Tab-separated table of C-alpha atoms and ligand atoms in Angstrom:
chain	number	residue	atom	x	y	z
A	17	UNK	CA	0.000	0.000	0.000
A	18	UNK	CA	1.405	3.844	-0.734
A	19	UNK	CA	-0.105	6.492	1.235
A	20	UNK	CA	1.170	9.293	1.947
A	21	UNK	CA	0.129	11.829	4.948
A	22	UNK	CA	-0.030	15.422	4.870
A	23	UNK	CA	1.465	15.628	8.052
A	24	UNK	CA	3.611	12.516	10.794
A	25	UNK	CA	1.067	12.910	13.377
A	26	UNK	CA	-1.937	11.957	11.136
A	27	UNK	CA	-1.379	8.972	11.343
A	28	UNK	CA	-4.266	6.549	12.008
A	29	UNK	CA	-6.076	2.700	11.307
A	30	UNK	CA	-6.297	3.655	7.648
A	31	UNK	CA	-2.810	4.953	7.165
A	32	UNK	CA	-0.871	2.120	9.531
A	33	UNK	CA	-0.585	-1.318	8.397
A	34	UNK	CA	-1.235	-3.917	11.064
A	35	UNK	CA	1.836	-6.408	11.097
A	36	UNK	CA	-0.087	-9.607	10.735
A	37	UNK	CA	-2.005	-7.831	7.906
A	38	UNK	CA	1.481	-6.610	6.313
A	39	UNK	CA	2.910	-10.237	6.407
A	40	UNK	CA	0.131	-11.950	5.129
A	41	UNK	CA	-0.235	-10.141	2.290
A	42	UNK	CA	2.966	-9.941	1.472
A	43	UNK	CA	2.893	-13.415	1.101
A	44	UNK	CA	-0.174	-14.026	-0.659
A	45	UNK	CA	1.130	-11.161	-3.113
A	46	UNK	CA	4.722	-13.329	-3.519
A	47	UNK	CA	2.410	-16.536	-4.234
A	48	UNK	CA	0.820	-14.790	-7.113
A	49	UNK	CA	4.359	-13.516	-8.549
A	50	UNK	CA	3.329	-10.199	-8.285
A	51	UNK	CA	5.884	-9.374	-5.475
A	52	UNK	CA	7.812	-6.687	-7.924
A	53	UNK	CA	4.763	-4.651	-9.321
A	54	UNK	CA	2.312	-5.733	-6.498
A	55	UNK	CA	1.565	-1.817	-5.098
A	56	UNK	CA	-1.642	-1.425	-6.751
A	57	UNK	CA	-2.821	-5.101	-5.872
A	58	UNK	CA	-1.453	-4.457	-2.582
A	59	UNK	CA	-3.639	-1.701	-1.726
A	60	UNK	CA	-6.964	-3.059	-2.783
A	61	UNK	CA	-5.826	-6.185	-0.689
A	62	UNK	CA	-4.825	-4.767	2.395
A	63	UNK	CA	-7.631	-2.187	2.323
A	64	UNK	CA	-9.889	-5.293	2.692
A	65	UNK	CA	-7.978	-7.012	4.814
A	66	UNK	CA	-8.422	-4.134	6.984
A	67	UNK	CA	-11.660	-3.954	7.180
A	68	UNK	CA	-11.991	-7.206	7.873
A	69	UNK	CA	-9.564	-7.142	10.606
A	70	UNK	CA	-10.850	-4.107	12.425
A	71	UNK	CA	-14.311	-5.290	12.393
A	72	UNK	CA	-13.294	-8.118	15.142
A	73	UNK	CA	-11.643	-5.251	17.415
A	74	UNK	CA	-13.133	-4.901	20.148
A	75	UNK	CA	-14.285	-1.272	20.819
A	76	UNK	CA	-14.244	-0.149	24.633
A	77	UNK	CA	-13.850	3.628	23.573
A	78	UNK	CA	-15.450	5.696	21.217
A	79	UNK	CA	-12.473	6.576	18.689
A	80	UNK	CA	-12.978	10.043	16.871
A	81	UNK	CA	-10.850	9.470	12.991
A	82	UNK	CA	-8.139	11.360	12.109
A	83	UNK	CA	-8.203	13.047	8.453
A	84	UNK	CA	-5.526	12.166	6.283
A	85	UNK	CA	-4.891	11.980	2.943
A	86	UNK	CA	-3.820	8.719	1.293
A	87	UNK	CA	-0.241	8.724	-0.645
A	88	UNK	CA	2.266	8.170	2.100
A	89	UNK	CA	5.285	6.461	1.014
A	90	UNK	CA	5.899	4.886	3.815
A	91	UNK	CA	4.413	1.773	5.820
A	92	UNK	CA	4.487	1.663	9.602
A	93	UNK	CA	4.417	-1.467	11.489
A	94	UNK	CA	2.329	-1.316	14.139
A	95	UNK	CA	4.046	-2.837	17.684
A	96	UNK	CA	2.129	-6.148	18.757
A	97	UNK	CA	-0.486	-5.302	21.213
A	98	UNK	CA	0.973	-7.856	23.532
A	99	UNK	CA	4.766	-6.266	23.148
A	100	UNK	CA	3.637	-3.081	23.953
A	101	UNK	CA	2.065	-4.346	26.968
A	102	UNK	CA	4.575	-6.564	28.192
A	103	UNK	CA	7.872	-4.713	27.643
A	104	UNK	CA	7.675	-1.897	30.163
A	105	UNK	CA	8.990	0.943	31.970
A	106	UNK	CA	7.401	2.019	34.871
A	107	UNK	CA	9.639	1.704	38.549
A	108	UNK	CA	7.180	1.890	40.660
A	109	UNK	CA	6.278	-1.478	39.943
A	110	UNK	CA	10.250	-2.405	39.438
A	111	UNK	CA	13.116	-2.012	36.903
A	112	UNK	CA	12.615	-5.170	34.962
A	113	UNK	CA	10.939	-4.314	31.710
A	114	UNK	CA	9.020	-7.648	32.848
A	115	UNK	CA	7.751	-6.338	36.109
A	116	UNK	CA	4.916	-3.918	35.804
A	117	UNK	CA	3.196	-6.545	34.003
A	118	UNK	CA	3.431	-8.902	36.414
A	119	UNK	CA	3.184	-6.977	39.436
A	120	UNK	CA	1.092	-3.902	38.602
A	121	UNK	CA	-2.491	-6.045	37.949
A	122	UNK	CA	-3.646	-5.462	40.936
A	123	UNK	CA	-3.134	-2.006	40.813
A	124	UNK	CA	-6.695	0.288	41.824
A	125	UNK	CA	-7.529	3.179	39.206
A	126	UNK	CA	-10.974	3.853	40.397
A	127	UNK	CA	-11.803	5.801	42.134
A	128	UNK	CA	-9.193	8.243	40.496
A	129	UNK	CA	-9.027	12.052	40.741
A	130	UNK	CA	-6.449	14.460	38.749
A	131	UNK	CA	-6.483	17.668	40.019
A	132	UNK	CA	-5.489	20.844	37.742
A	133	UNK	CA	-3.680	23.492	39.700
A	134	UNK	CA	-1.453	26.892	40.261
A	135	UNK	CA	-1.394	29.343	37.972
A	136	UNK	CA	-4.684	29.096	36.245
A	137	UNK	CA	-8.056	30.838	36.320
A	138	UNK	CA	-10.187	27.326	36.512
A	139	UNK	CA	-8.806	24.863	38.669
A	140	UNK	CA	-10.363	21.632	38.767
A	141	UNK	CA	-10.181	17.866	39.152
A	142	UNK	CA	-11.013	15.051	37.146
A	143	UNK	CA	-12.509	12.144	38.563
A	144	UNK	CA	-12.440	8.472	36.839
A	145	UNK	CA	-15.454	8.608	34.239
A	146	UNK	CA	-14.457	12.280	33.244
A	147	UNK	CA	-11.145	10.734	31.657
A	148	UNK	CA	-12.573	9.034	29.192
A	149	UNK	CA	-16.000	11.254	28.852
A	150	UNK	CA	-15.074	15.091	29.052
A	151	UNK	CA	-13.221	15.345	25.403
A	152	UNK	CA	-13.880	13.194	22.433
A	153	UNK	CA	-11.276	10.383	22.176
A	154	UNK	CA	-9.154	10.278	19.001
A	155	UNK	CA	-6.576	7.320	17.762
A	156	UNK	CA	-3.038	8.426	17.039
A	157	UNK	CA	-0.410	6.116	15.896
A	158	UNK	CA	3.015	7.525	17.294
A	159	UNK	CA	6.364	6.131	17.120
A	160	UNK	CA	7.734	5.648	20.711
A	161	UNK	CA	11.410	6.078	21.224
A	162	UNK	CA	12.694	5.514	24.848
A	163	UNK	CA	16.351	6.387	25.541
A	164	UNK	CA	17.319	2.890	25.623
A	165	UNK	CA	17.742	2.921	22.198
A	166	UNK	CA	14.040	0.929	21.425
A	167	UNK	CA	11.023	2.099	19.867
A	168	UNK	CA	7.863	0.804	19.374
A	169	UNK	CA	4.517	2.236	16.972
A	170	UNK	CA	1.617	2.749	19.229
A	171	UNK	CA	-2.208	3.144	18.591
A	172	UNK	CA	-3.250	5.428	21.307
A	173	UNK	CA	-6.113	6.643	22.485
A	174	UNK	CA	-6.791	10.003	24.312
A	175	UNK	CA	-7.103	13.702	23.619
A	176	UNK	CA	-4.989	16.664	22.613
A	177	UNK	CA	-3.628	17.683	26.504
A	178	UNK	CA	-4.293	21.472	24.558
A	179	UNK	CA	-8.109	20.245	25.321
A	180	UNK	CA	-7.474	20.029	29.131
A	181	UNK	CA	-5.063	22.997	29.479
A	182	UNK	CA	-7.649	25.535	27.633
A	183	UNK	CA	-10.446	23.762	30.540
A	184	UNK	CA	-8.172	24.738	33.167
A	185	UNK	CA	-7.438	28.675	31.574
A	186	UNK	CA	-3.812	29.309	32.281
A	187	UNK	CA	-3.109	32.681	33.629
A	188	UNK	CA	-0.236	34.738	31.528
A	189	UNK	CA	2.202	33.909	34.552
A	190	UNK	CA	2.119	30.239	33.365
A	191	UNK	CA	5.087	29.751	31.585
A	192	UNK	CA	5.627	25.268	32.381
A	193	UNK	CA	3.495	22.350	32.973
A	194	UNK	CA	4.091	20.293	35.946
A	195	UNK	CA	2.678	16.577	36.069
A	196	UNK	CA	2.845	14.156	39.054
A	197	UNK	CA	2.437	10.290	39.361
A	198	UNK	CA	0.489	8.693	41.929
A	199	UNK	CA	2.123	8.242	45.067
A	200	UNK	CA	0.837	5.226	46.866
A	201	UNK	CA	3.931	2.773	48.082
A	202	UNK	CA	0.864	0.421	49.577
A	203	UNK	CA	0.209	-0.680	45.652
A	204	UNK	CA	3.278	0.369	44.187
A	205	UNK	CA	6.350	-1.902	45.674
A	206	UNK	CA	8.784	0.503	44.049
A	207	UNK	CA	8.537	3.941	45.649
A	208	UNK	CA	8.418	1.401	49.177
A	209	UNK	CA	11.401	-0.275	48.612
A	210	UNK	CA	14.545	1.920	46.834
A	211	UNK	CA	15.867	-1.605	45.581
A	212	UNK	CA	12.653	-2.333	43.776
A	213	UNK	CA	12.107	1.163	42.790
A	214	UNK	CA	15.350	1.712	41.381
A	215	UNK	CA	17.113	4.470	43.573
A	216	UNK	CA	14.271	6.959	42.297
A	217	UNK	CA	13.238	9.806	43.767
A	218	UNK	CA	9.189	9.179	44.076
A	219	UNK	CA	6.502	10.185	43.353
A	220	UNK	CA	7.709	10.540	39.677
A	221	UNK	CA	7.608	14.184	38.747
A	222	UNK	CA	7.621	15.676	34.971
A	223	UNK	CA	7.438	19.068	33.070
A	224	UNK	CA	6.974	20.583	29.971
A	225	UNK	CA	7.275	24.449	28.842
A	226	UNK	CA	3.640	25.323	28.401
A	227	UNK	CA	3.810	26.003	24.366
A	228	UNK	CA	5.015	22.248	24.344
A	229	UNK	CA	2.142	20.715	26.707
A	230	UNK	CA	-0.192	22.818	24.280
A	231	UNK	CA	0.905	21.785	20.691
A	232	UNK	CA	-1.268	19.547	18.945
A	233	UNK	CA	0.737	16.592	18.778
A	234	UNK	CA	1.134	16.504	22.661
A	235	UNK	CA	-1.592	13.970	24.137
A	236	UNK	CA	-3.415	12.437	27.581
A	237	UNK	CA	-3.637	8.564	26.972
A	238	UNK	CA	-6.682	6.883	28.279
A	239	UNK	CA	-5.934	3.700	26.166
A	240	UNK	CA	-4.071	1.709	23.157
A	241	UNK	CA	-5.330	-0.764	20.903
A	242	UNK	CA	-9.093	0.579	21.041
A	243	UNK	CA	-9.281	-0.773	24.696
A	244	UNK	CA	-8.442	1.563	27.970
A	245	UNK	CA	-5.108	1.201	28.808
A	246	UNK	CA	-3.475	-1.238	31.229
A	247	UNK	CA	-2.012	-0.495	34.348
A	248	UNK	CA	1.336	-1.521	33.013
A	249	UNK	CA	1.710	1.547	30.393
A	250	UNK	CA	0.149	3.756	32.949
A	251	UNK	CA	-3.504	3.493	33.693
A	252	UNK	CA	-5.535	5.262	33.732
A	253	UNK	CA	-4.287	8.430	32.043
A	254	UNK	CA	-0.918	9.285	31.269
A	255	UNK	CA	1.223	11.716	29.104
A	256	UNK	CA	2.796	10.626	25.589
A	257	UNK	CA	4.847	13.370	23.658
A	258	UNK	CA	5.785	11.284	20.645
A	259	UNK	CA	8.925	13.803	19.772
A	260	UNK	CA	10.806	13.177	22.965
A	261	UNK	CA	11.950	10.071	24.890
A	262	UNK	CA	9.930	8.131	26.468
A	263	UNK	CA	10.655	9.166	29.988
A	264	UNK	CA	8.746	12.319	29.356
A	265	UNK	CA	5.666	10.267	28.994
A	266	UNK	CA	4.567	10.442	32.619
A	267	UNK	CA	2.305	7.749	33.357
A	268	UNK	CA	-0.951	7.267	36.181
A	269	UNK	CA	-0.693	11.148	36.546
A	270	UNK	CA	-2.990	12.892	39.362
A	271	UNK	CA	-1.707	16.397	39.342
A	272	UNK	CA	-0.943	18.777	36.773
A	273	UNK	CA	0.098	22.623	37.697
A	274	UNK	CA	0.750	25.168	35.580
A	275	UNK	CA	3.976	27.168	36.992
A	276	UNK	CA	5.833	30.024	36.593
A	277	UNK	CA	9.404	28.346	36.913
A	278	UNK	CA	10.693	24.793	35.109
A	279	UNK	CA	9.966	22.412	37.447
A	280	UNK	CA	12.224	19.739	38.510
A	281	UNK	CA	11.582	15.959	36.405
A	282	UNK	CA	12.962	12.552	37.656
A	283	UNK	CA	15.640	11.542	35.353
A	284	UNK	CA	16.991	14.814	35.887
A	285	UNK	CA	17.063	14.709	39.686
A	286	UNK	CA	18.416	11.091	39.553
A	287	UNK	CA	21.441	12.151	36.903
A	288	UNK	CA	21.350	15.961	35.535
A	289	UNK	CA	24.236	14.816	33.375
A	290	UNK	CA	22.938	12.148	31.365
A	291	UNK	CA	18.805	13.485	31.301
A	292	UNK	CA	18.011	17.011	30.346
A	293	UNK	CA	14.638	18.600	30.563
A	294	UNK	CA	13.687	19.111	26.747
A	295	UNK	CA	14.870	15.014	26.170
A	296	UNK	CA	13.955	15.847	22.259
A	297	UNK	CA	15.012	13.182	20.422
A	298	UNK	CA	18.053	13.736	18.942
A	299	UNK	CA	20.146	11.368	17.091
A	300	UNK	CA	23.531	13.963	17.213
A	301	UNK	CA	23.208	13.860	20.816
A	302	UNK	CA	24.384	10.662	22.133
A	303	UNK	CA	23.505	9.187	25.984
A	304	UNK	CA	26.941	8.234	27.769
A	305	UNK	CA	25.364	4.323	27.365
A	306	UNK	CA	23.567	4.505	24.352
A	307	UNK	CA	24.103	6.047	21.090
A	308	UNK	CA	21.256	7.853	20.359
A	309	UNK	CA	21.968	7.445	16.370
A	310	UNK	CA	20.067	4.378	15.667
A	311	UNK	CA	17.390	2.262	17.514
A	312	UNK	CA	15.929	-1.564	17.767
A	313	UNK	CA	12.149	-1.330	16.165
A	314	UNK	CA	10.159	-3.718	18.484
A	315	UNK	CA	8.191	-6.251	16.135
A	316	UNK	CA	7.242	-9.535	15.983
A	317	UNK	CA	10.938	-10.279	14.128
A	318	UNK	CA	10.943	-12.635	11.457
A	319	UNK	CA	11.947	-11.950	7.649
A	320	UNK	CA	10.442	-8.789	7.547
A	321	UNK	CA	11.251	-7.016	10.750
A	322	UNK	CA	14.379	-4.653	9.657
A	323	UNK	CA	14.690	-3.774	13.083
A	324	UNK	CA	17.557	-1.289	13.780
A	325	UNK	CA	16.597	1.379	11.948
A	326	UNK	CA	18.439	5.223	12.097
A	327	UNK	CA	16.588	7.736	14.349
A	328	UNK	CA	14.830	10.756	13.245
A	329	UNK	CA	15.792	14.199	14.757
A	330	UNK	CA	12.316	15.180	16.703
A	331	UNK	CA	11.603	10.982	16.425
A	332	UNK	CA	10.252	12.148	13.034
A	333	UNK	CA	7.812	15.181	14.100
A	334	UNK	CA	9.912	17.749	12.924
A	335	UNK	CA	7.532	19.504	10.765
A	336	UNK	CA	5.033	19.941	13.930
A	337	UNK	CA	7.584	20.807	16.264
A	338	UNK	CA	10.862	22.254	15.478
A	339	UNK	CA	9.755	25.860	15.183
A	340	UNK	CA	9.679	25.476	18.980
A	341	UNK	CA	13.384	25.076	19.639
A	342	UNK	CA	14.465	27.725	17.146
A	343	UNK	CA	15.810	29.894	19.772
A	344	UNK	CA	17.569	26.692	21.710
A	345	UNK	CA	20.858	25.355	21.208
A	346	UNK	CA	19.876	21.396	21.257
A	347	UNK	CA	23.141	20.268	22.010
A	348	UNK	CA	22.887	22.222	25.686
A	349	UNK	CA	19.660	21.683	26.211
A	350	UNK	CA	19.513	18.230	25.480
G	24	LIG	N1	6.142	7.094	34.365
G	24	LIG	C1	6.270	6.712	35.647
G	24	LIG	N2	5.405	7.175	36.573
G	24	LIG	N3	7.242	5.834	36.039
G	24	LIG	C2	8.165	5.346	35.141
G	24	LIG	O1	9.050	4.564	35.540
G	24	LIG	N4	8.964	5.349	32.824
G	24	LIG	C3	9.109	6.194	31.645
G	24	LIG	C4	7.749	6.586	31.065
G	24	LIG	N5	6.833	6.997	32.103
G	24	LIG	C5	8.061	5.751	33.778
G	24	LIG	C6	6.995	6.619	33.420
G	24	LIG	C7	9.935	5.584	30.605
G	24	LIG	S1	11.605	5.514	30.933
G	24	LIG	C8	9.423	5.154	29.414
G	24	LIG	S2	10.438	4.644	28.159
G	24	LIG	C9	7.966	5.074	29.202
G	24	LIG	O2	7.207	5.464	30.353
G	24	LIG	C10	7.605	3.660	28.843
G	24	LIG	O3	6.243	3.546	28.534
G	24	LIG	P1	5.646	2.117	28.200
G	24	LIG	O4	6.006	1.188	29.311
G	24	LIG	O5	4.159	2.288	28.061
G	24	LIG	O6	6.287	1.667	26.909
């Protein structure tokens, strides 16, 4: 299939080709001989395919389409549901990638309350049913680049975090965007024991400068694969802003407050010399343990899974977001 998209963060169902859907007809196209000259074929088969596929989804939210347009050169390989949920990072449950699946299950989201605060005109709090009821819910496919050099593609579902902040009515002294984690060391082993937890600093604390928290790409997660989201990838809300590593995706977040100073984030207090506070991706600006030039694509593997693939500068979301840095020497402020 070509399509191409107007613009990265457009991407949705009709623009992303599921992996099982990819490899099967990639197949069935090289039993036919058509494997050279196969893109037209191609897209009339994986169109149905698609449908087909998507009608057995289930549907727990209500999924608002994104427009796109179709002639992107480019296929993305969507992350296996049951990678994304099993390869994790979230301490407070332990530094295994392993562990928050296993020990985060039991893990309570409702009742849940997030509570808007500081410099704003309206501040309010969210309880559990107002997460997934007071903004329509769109699906956006990111790409997900952690620091460890992995990456996955993600179908998310949630709301522009613009939606929330504009709710809330920043006052012209707000200038950052504080978020919180819960802090509960009763269900979360990690923030009781510093061994489990990792030696961090909880409850896990992250920022972003306002015109970041309010651009367009910049979302609240109340799911992924058209179901709400599991406690392992940080139930039941959390932040993803696709253009920076993933440790600026705060996850199970109860307090946001809009501030007149940068606040202080995690991976920052832990080591200021290896985690900045913009964390755009950038492959020129290498981690001491990881190169930040290239990075492992989580798939299934297999034939088709080219897998280390070079990284983008803004993970690919340039277009949307560079303007933003103009003024910022990236190399400093990594
Ligand atoms: N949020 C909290 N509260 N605690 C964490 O340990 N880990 C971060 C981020 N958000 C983390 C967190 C890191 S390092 C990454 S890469 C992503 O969550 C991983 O998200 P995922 O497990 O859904 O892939």
């Amino acid at each position: 299939m070509l399509i191409k998209i107007s613009k990265s963060n457009q991407l949705n169902e009709n623009s992303v080709t599921d992996e099982n859907i990819y490899h099967s007809r990639r197949k069935a196209i090289k039993q036919m001989g058509f494997m050279g000259a196969g893109a037209l074929l191609a897209s009339s088969f994986s169109n149905q395919a698609q449908a087909g596929f998507f009608d057995d989804e289930p549907e727990t939210f209500k999924t608002t389409k994104l427009n796109f347009t179709s002639d992107n050169n480019k296929e993305l390989i969507k992350t296996p549901e049951k990678k994304i949920i099993s390869h994790n990072n979230f301490y407070e449950f332990g530094t295994n990638k392993t562990d928050p699946q296993e020990k985060a299950q039991q893990f309570n989201t409702n009742p849940w309350q997030l509570t808007l605060s500081g410099e704003c005109d309206n501040p309010h709090t969210l309880d559990y049913d107002d997460l997934t009821k007071a903004f329509p819910l769109e699906e956006r496919i990111y790409r997900m680049r952690c620091v460890e050099a992995w990456s996955m593609v993600i179908p998310w579902i949630g709301f522009p975090l613009a939606s929330l902040i504009k709710k809330a009515a920043p006052n012209s002294k707000a200038k950052y965007v504080a978020f919180e984690t819960l802090y509960d060391p009763k269900q979360m082993p990690g923030q009781a024991s510093r061994r489990v937890g990792g030696g961090v600093k909880y409850p896990y604390v992250e920022g972003l400068r306002i015109d970041e928290a309010m651009n367009p790409l910049t979302l609240m997660s109340v799911g992924l694969y058209g179901k709400t989201l599991p406690p392992q990838n940080g139930a039941p809300i959390r932040l993803v802003v696709p253009w920076k590593y993933g440790f600026k995706s705060i996850k199970s977040i109860v307090g946001i407050k809009f501030l007149t100073h940068q606040p202080p984030t995690t991976w920052n207090i832990l080591a200021p010399k290896e985690y900045g506070f913009y964390a755009n991706v950038n492959p020129e600006v290498s981690h001491p343990r990881w190169s930040q030039a290239s990075e492992r694509r989580i798939t299934t593997g297999g034939l088709f899974a080219r897998n280390r693939i070079a990284t983008l500068p803004f993970n690919g979301y340039g277009e949307e977001v560079a303007s933003l840095y103009k003024n910022l020497n990236l190399k400093n402020h990594f």
